[in-house]
PDB file of C-alpha atoms in Angstrom:
ATOM      1  CA  UNK A  89     149.135 291.498 227.858  1.00  0.00           C
ATOM      2  CA  UNK A  90     145.697 293.087 227.626  1.00  0.00           C
ATOM      3  CA  UNK A  91     143.352 293.195 230.582  1.00  0.00           C
ATOM      4  CA  UNK A  92     140.704 290.507 230.878  1.00  0.00           C
ATOM      5  CA  UNK A  93     137.875 290.629 228.400  1.00  0.00           C
ATOM      6  CA  UNK A  94     135.257 290.737 231.243  1.00  0.00           C
ATOM      7  CA  UNK A  95     136.255 294.306 232.084  1.00  0.00           C
ATOM      8  CA  UNK A  96     135.121 295.654 228.720  1.00  0.00           C
ATOM      9  CA  UNK A  97     131.476 296.303 227.717  1.00  0.00           C
ATOM     10  CA  UNK A  98     131.868 294.518 224.346  1.00  0.00           C
ATOM     11  CA  UNK A  99     134.309 292.311 222.534  1.00  0.00           C
ATOM     12  CA  UNK A 100     134.973 295.124 220.068  1.00  0.00           C
ATOM     13  CA  UNK A 101     136.091 297.422 222.907  1.00  0.00           C
ATOM     14  CA  UNK A 102     138.393 294.655 224.205  1.00  0.00           C
ATOM     15  CA  UNK A 103     140.001 294.174 220.788  1.00  0.00           C
ATOM     16  CA  UNK A 104     140.402 297.966 220.308  1.00  0.00           C
ATOM     17  CA  UNK A 105     142.212 298.186 223.648  1.00  0.00           C
ATOM     18  CA  UNK A 106     144.434 295.242 222.722  1.00  0.00           C
ATOM     19  CA  UNK A 107     145.133 296.716 219.299  1.00  0.00           C
ATOM     20  CA  UNK A 108     146.028 300.077 220.792  1.00  0.00           C
ATOM     21  CA  UNK A 109     148.433 298.498 223.240  1.00  0.00           C
ATOM     22  CA  UNK A 110     149.959 296.349 220.587  1.00  0.00           C
ATOM     23  CA  UNK A 111     150.489 299.310 218.289  1.00  0.00           C
ATOM     24  CA  UNK A 112     152.089 301.300 221.109  1.00  0.00           C
ATOM     25  CA  UNK A 113     154.475 298.466 222.010  1.00  0.00           C
ATOM     26  CA  UNK A 114     155.298 297.940 218.354  1.00  0.00           C
ATOM     27  CA  UNK A 115     156.122 301.609 217.963  1.00  0.00           C
ATOM     28  CA  UNK A 116     158.331 301.560 221.052  1.00  0.00           C
ATOM     29  CA  UNK A 117     160.184 298.483 219.758  1.00  0.00           C
ATOM     30  CA  UNK A 118     160.643 300.091 216.362  1.00  0.00           C
ATOM     31  CA  UNK A 119     162.027 303.266 217.976  1.00  0.00           C
ATOM     32  CA  UNK A 120     164.500 301.182 220.009  1.00  0.00           C
ATOM     33  CA  UNK A 121     165.628 299.386 216.847  1.00  0.00           C
ATOM     34  CA  UNK A 122     166.117 302.656 215.039  1.00  0.00           C
ATOM     35  CA  UNK A 123     168.102 304.081 217.953  1.00  0.00           C
ATOM     36  CA  UNK A 124     170.307 300.979 218.173  1.00  0.00           C
ATOM     37  CA  UNK A 125     170.893 301.067 214.415  1.00  0.00           C
ATOM     38  CA  UNK A 126     171.864 304.793 214.577  1.00  0.00           C
ATOM     39  CA  UNK A 127     174.321 304.037 217.417  1.00  0.00           C
ATOM     40  CA  UNK A 128     175.834 301.110 215.491  1.00  0.00           C
ATOM     41  CA  UNK A 129     176.146 303.167 212.298  1.00  0.00           C
ATOM     42  CA  UNK A 130     177.709 306.138 214.100  1.00  0.00           C
ATOM     43  CA  UNK A 131     180.163 303.843 215.916  1.00  0.00           C
ATOM     44  CA  UNK A 132     181.187 302.240 212.605  1.00  0.00           C
ATOM     45  CA  UNK A 133     181.516 305.648 210.919  1.00  0.00           C
ATOM     46  CA  UNK A 134     183.639 306.906 213.810  1.00  0.00           C
ATOM     47  CA  UNK A 135     185.904 303.869 213.577  1.00  0.00           C
ATOM     48  CA  UNK A 136     186.203 304.441 209.850  1.00  0.00           C
ATOM     49  CA  UNK A 137     187.104 308.087 210.366  1.00  0.00           C
ATOM     50  CA  UNK A 138     189.747 307.200 212.973  1.00  0.00           C
ATOM     51  CA  UNK A 139     191.244 304.509 210.746  1.00  0.00           C
ATOM     52  CA  UNK A 140     191.392 306.952 207.785  1.00  0.00           C
ATOM     53  CA  UNK A 141     193.122 309.605 209.849  1.00  0.00           C
ATOM     54  CA  UNK A 142     195.619 307.038 211.114  1.00  0.00           C
ATOM     55  CA  UNK A 143     196.215 305.807 207.588  1.00  0.00           C
ATOM     56  CA  UNK A 144     196.752 309.377 206.417  1.00  0.00           C
ATOM     57  CA  UNK A 145     199.481 309.867 209.035  1.00  0.00           C
ATOM     58  CA  UNK A 146     201.146 306.441 208.566  1.00  0.00           C
ATOM     59  CA  UNK A 147     200.041 304.607 205.372  1.00  0.00           C
ATOM     60  CA  UNK A 148     202.026 301.488 206.254  1.00  0.00           C
ATOM     61  CA  UNK A 149     200.214 300.805 209.495  1.00  0.00           C
ATOM     62  CA  UNK A 150     198.785 297.253 209.178  1.00  0.00           C
ATOM     63  CA  UNK A 151     196.447 297.572 212.195  1.00  0.00           C
ATOM     64  CA  UNK A 152     194.903 300.744 210.810  1.00  0.00           C
ATOM     65  CA  UNK A 153     194.362 299.080 207.445  1.00  0.00           C
ATOM     66  CA  UNK A 154     192.644 296.184 209.120  1.00  0.00           C
ATOM     67  CA  UNK A 155     190.431 298.517 211.226  1.00  0.00           C
ATOM     68  CA  UNK A 156     189.523 300.428 208.024  1.00  0.00           C
ATOM     69  CA  UNK A 157     188.510 297.224 206.230  1.00  0.00           C
ATOM     70  CA  UNK A 158     186.539 296.008 209.284  1.00  0.00           C
ATOM     71  CA  UNK A 159     184.644 299.361 209.502  1.00  0.00           C
ATOM     72  CA  UNK A 160     183.796 299.214 205.775  1.00  0.00           C
ATOM     73  CA  UNK A 161     182.446 295.683 206.154  1.00  0.00           C
ATOM     74  CA  UNK A 162     180.403 296.707 209.172  1.00  0.00           C
ATOM     75  CA  UNK A 163     178.841 299.616 207.294  1.00  0.00           C
ATOM     76  CA  UNK A 164     178.118 297.351 204.329  1.00  0.00           C
ATOM     77  CA  UNK A 165     176.365 294.867 206.610  1.00  0.00           C
ATOM     78  CA  UNK A 166     174.166 297.620 208.073  1.00  0.00           C
ATOM     79  CA  UNK A 167     173.170 298.708 204.592  1.00  0.00           C
ATOM     80  CA  UNK A 168     172.650 295.171 203.282  1.00  0.00           C
ATOM     81  CA  UNK A 169     170.271 294.445 206.193  1.00  0.00           C
ATOM     82  CA  UNK A 170     168.171 297.458 205.210  1.00  0.00           C
ATOM     83  CA  UNK A 171     168.076 296.394 201.571  1.00  0.00           C
ATOM     84  CA  UNK A 172     167.203 292.774 202.483  1.00  0.00           C
ATOM     85  CA  UNK A 173     164.384 294.024 204.644  1.00  0.00           C
ATOM     86  CA  UNK A 174     163.105 296.276 201.866  1.00  0.00           C
ATOM     87  CA  UNK A 175     163.198 293.385 199.424  1.00  0.00           C
ATOM     88  CA  UNK A 176     161.326 291.154 201.900  1.00  0.00           C
ATOM     89  CA  UNK A 177     158.646 293.763 202.481  1.00  0.00           C
ATOM     90  CA  UNK A 178     158.219 294.206 198.717  1.00  0.00           C
ATOM     91  CA  UNK A 179     157.820 290.443 198.326  1.00  0.00           C
ATOM     92  CA  UNK A 180     155.246 290.329 201.132  1.00  0.00           C
ATOM     93  CA  UNK A 181     153.291 293.126 199.484  1.00  0.00           C
ATOM     94  CA  UNK A 182     153.401 291.253 196.209  1.00  0.00           C
ATOM     95  CA  UNK A 183     152.011 288.127 197.886  1.00  0.00           C
ATOM     96  CA  UNK A 184     149.332 290.046 199.787  1.00  0.00           C
ATOM     97  CA  UNK A 185     148.106 292.152 196.873  1.00  0.00           C
ATOM     98  CA  UNK A 186     148.848 289.728 194.086  1.00  0.00           C
ATOM     99  CA  UNK A 187     150.927 292.324 192.377  1.00  0.00           C
ATOM    100  CA  UNK A 188     154.548 292.404 191.327  1.00  0.00           C
ATOM    101  CA  UNK A 189     157.005 294.975 192.714  1.00  0.00           C
ATOM    102  CA  UNK A 190     157.816 297.716 190.183  1.00  0.00           C
ATOM    103  CA  UNK A 191     160.718 297.063 187.796  1.00  0.00           C
ATOM    104  CA  UNK A 192     162.452 300.158 189.157  1.00  0.00           C
ATOM    105  CA  UNK A 193     162.384 298.793 192.722  1.00  0.00           C
ATOM    106  CA  UNK A 194     163.652 295.335 191.696  1.00  0.00           C
ATOM    107  CA  UNK A 195     166.384 296.855 189.566  1.00  0.00           C
ATOM    108  CA  UNK A 196     167.480 299.093 192.443  1.00  0.00           C
ATOM    109  CA  UNK A 197     167.535 296.172 194.867  1.00  0.00           C
ATOM    110  CA  UNK A 198     169.727 294.111 192.564  1.00  0.00           C
TER     111      UNK A 198
END
């Protein structure tokens, strides 16, 4: 939370300090989310690679087939979250600016 407003010479200075702190915390949170997403993606890719190598050695292994399918689903979920977020941001921009997203963007998101 920001310091008390009494400690600042003007309300504008108080809000500038609050805004600066908010932006710093937002950037830190965004960096943590990116890092977590990278870890999750690399873990899923590693599992996929291990399952593929196991399947290459023994194609009839049911557990390796299941692990392969699970890793594919996990990677698809990571990608779908990114696309859903992009679609939501495009919709928010459309509402804020009163404009429609470009046809190329909407076609790509579909």
